[in-house]
PDB file of N, CA and C in Angstrom:
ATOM      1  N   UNK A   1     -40.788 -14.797  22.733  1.00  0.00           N
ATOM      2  CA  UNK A   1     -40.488 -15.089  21.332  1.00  0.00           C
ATOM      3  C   UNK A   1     -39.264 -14.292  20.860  1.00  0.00           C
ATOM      4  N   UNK A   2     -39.264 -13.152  21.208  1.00  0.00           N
ATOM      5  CA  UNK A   2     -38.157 -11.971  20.606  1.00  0.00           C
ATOM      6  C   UNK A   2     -36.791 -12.599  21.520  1.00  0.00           C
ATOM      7  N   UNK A   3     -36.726 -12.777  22.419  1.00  0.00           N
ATOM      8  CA  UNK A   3     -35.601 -13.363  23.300  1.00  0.00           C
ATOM      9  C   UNK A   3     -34.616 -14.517  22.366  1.00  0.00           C
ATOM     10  N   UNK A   4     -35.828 -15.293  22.215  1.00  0.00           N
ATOM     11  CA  UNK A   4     -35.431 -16.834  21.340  1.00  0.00           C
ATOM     12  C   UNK A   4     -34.518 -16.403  20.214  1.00  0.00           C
ATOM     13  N   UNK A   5     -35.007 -15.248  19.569  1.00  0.00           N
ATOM     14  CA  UNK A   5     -34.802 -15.210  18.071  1.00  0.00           C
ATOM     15  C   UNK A   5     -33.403 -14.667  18.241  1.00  0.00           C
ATOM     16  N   UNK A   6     -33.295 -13.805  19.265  1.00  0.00           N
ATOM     17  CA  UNK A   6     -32.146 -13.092  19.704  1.00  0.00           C
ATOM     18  C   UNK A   6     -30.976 -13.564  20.250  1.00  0.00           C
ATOM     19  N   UNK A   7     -30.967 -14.905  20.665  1.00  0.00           N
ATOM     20  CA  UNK A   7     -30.679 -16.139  21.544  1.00  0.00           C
ATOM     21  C   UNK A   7     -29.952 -16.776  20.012  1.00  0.00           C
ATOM     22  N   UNK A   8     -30.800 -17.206  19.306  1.00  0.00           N
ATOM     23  CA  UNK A   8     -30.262 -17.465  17.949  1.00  0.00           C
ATOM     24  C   UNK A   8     -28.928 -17.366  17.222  1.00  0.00           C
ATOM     25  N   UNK A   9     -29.727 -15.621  17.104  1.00  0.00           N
ATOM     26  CA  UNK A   9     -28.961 -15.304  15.815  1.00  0.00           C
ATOM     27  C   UNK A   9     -27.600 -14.861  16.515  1.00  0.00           C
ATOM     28  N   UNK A  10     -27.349 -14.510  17.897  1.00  0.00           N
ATOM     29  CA  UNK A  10     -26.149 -14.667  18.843  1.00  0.00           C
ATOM     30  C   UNK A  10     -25.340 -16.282  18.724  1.00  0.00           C
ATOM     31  N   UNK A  11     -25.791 -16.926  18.763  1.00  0.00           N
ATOM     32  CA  UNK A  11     -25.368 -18.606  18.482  1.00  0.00           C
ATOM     33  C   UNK A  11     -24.684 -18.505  16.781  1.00  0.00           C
ATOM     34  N   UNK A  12     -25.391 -18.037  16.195  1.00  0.00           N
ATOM     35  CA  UNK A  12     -25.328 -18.436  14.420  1.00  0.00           C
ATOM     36  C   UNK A  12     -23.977 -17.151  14.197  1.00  0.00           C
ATOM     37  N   UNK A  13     -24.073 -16.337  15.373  1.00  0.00           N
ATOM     38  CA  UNK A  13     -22.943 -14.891  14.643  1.00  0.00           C
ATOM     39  C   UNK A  13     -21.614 -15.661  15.847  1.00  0.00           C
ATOM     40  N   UNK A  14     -21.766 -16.514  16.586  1.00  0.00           N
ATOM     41  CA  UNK A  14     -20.306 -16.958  17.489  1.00  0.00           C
ATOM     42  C   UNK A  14     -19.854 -18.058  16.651  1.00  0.00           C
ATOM     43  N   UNK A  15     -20.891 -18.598  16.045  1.00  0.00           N
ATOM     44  CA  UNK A  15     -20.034 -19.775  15.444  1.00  0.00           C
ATOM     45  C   UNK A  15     -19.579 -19.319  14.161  1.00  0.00           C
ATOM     46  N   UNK A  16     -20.060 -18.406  13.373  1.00  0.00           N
ATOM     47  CA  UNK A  16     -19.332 -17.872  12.397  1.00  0.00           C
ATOM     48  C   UNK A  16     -17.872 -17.603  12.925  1.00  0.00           C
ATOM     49  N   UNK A  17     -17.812 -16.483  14.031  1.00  0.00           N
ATOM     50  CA  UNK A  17     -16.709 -16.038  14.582  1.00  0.00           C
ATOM     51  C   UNK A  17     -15.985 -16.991  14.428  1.00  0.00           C
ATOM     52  N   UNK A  18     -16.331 -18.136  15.187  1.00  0.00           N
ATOM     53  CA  UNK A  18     -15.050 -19.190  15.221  1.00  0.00           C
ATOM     54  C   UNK A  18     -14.423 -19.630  14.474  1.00  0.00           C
ATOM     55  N   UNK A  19     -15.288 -20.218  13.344  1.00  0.00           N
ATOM     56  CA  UNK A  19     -14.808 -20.236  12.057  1.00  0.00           C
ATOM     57  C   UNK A  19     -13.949 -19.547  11.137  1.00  0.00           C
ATOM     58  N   UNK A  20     -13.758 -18.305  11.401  1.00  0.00           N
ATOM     59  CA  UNK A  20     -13.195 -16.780  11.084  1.00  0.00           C
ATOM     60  C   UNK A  20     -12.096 -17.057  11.534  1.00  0.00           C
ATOM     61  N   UNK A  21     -11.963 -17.532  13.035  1.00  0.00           N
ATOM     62  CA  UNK A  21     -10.851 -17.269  13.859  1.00  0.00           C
ATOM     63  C   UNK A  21     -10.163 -18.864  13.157  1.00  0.00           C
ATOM     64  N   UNK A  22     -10.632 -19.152  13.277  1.00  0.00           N
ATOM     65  CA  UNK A  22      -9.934 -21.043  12.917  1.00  0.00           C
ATOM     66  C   UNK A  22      -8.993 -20.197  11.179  1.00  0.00           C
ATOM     67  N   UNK A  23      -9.938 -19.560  10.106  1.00  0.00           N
ATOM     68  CA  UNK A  23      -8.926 -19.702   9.055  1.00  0.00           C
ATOM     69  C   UNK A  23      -8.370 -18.777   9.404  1.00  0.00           C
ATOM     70  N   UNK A  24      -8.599 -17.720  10.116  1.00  0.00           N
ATOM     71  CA  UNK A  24      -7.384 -17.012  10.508  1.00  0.00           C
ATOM     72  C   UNK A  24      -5.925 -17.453  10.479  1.00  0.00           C
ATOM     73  N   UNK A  25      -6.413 -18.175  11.837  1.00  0.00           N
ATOM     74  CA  UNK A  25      -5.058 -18.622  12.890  1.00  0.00           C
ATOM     75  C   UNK A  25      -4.413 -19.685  11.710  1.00  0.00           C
ATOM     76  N   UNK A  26      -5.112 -20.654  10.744  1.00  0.00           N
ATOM     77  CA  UNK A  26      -4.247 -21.037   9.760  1.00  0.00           C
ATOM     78  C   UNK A  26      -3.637 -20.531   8.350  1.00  0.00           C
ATOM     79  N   UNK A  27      -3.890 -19.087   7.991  1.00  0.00           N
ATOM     80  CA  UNK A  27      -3.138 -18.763   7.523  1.00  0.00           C
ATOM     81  C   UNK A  27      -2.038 -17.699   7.962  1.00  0.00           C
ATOM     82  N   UNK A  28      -2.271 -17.404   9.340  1.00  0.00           N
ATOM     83  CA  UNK A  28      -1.075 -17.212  10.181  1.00  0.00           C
ATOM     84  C   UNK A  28       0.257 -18.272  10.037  1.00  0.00           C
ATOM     85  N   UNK A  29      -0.261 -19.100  10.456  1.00  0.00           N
ATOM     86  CA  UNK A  29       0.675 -20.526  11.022  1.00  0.00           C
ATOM     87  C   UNK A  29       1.416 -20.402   8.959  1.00  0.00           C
ATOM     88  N   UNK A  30       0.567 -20.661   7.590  1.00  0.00           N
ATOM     89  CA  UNK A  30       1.052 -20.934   6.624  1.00  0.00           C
ATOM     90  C   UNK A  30       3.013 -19.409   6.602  1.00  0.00           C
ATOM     91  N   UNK A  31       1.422 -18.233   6.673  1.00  0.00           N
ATOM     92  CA  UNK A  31       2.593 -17.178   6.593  1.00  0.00           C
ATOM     93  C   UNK A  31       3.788 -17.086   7.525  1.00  0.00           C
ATOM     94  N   UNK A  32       3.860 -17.477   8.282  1.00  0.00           N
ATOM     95  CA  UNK A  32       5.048 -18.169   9.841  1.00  0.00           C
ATOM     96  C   UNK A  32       5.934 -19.037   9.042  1.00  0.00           C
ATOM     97  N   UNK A  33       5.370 -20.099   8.425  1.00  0.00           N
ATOM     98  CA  UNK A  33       5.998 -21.094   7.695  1.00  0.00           C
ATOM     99  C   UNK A  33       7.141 -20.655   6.858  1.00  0.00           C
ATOM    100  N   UNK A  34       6.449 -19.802   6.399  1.00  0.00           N
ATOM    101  CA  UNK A  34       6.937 -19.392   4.862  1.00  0.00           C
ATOM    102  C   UNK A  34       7.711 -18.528   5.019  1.00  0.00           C
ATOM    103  N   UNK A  35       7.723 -17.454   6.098  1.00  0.00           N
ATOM    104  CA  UNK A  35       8.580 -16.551   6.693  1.00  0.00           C
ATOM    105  C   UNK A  35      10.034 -17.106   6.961  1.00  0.00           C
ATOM    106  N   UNK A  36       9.881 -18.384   7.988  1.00  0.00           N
ATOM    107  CA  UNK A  36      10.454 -18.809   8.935  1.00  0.00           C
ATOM    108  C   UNK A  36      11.608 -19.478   7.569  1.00  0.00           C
ATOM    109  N   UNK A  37      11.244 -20.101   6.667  1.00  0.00           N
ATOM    110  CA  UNK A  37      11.939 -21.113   5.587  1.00  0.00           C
ATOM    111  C   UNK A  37      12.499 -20.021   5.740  1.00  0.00           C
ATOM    112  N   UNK A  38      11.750 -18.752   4.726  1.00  0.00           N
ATOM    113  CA  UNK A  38      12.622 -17.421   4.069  1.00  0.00           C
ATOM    114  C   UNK A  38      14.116 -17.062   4.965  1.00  0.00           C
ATOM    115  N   UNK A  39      13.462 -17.084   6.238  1.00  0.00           N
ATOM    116  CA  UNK A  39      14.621 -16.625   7.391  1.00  0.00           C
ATOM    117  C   UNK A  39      15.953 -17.523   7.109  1.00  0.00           C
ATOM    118  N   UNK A  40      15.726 -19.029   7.008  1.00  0.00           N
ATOM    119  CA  UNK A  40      17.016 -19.794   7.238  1.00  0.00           C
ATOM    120  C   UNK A  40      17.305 -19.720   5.748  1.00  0.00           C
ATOM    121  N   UNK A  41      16.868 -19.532   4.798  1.00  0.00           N
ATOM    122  CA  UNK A  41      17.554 -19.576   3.219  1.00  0.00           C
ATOM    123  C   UNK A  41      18.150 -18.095   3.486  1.00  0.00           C
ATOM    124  N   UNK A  42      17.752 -16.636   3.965  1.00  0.00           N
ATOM    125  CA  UNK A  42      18.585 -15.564   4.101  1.00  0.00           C
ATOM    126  C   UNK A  42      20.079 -16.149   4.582  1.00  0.00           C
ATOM    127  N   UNK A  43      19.435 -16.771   6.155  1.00  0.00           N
ATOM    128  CA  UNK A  43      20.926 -16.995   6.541  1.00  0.00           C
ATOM    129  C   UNK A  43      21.710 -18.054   5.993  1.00  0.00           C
ATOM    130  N   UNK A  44      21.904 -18.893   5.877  1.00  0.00           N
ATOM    131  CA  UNK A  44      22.003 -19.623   4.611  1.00  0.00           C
ATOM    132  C   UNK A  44      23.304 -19.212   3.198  1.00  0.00           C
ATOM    133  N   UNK A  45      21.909 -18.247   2.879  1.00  0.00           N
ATOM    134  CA  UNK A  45      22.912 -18.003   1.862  1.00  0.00           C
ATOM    135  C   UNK A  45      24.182 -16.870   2.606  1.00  0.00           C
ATOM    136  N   UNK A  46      23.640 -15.714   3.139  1.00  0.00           N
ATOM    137  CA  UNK A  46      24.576 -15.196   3.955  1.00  0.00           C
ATOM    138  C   UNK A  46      26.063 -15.724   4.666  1.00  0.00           C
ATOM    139  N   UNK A  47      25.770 -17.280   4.874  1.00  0.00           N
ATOM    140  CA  UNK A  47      26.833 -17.824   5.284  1.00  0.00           C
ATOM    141  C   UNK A  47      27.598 -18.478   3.917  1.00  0.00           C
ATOM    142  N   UNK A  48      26.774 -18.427   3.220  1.00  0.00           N
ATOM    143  CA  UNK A  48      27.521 -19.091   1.478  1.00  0.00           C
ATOM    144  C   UNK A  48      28.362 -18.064   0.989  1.00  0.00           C
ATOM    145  N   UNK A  49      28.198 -16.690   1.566  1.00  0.00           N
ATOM    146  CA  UNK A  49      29.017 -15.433   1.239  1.00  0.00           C
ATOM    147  C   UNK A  49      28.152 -14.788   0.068  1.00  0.00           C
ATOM    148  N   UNK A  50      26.800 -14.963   0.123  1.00  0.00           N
ATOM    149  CA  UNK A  50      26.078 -14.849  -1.231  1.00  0.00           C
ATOM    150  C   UNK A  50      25.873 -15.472  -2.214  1.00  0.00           C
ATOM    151  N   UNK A  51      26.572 -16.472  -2.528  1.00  0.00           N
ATOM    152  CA  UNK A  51      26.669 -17.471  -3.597  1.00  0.00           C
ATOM    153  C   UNK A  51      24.830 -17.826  -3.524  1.00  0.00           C
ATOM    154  N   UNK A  52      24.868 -17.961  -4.670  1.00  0.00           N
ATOM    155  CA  UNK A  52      23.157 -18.568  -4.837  1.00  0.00           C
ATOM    156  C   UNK A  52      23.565 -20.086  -4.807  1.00  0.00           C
ATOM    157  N   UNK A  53      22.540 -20.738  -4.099  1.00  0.00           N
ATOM    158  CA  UNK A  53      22.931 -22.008  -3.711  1.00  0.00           C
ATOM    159  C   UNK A  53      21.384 -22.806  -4.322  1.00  0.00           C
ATOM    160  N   UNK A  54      21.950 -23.922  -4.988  1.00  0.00           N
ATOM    161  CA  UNK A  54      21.059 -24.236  -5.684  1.00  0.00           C
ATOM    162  C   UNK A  54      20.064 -24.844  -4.782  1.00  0.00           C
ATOM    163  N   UNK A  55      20.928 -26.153  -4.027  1.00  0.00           N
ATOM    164  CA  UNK A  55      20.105 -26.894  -2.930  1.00  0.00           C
ATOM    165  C   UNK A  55      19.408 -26.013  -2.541  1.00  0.00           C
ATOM    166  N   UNK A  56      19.964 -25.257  -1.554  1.00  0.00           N
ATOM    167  CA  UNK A  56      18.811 -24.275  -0.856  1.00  0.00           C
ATOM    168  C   UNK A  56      17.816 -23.692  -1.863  1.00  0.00           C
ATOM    169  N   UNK A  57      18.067 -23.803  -2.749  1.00  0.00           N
ATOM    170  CA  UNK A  57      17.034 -22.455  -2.972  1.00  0.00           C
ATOM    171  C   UNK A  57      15.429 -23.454  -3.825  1.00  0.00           C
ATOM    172  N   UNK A  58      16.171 -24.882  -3.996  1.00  0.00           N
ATOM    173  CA  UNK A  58      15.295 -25.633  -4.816  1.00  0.00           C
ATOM    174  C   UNK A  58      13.765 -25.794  -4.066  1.00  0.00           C
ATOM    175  N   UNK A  59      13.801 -26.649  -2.797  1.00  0.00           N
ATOM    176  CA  UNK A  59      12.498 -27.013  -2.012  1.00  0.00           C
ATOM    177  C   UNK A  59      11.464 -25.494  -2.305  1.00  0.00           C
ATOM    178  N   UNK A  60      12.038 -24.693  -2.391  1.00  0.00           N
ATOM    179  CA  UNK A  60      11.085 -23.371  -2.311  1.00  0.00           C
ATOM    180  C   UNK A  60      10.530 -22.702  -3.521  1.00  0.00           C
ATOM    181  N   UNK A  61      10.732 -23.362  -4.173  1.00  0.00           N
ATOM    182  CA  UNK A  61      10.601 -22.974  -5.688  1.00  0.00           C
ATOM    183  C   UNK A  61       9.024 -23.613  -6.426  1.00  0.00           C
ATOM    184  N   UNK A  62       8.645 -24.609  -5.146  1.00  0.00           N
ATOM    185  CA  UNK A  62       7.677 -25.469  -5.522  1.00  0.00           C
ATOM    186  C   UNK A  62       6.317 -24.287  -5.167  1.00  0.00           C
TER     187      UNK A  62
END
């Protein structure tokens, strides 16, 4: 009986895990995203000589 229960609640604490790991790994991937935009609007503007550039800077504003 004690085995079973133990058997269980090992099943009910891995699938939590996974679940954990799943929103993890997607708000990794969001913050990557968002990084990655940030990266090419740095360079971007860097190549504009600094000028604030409207295009660029619009999509991100949302």
């Amino acid at each position: 009986m004690k085995g079973n229960f133990m058997d269980k609640a090992l099943k009910f604490l891995k699938s939590k895990q996974k679940q954990y790991l799943k929103k993890a790994a997607n708000v990794n991937n969001k913050l990557n995203i968002r990084e990655w935009s940030q990266n090419i609007l740095n360079a971007a503007l860097d190549q504009a000589g600094g000028k604030n550039l409207f295009i660029l800077l619009f999509p991100y504003r949302h």
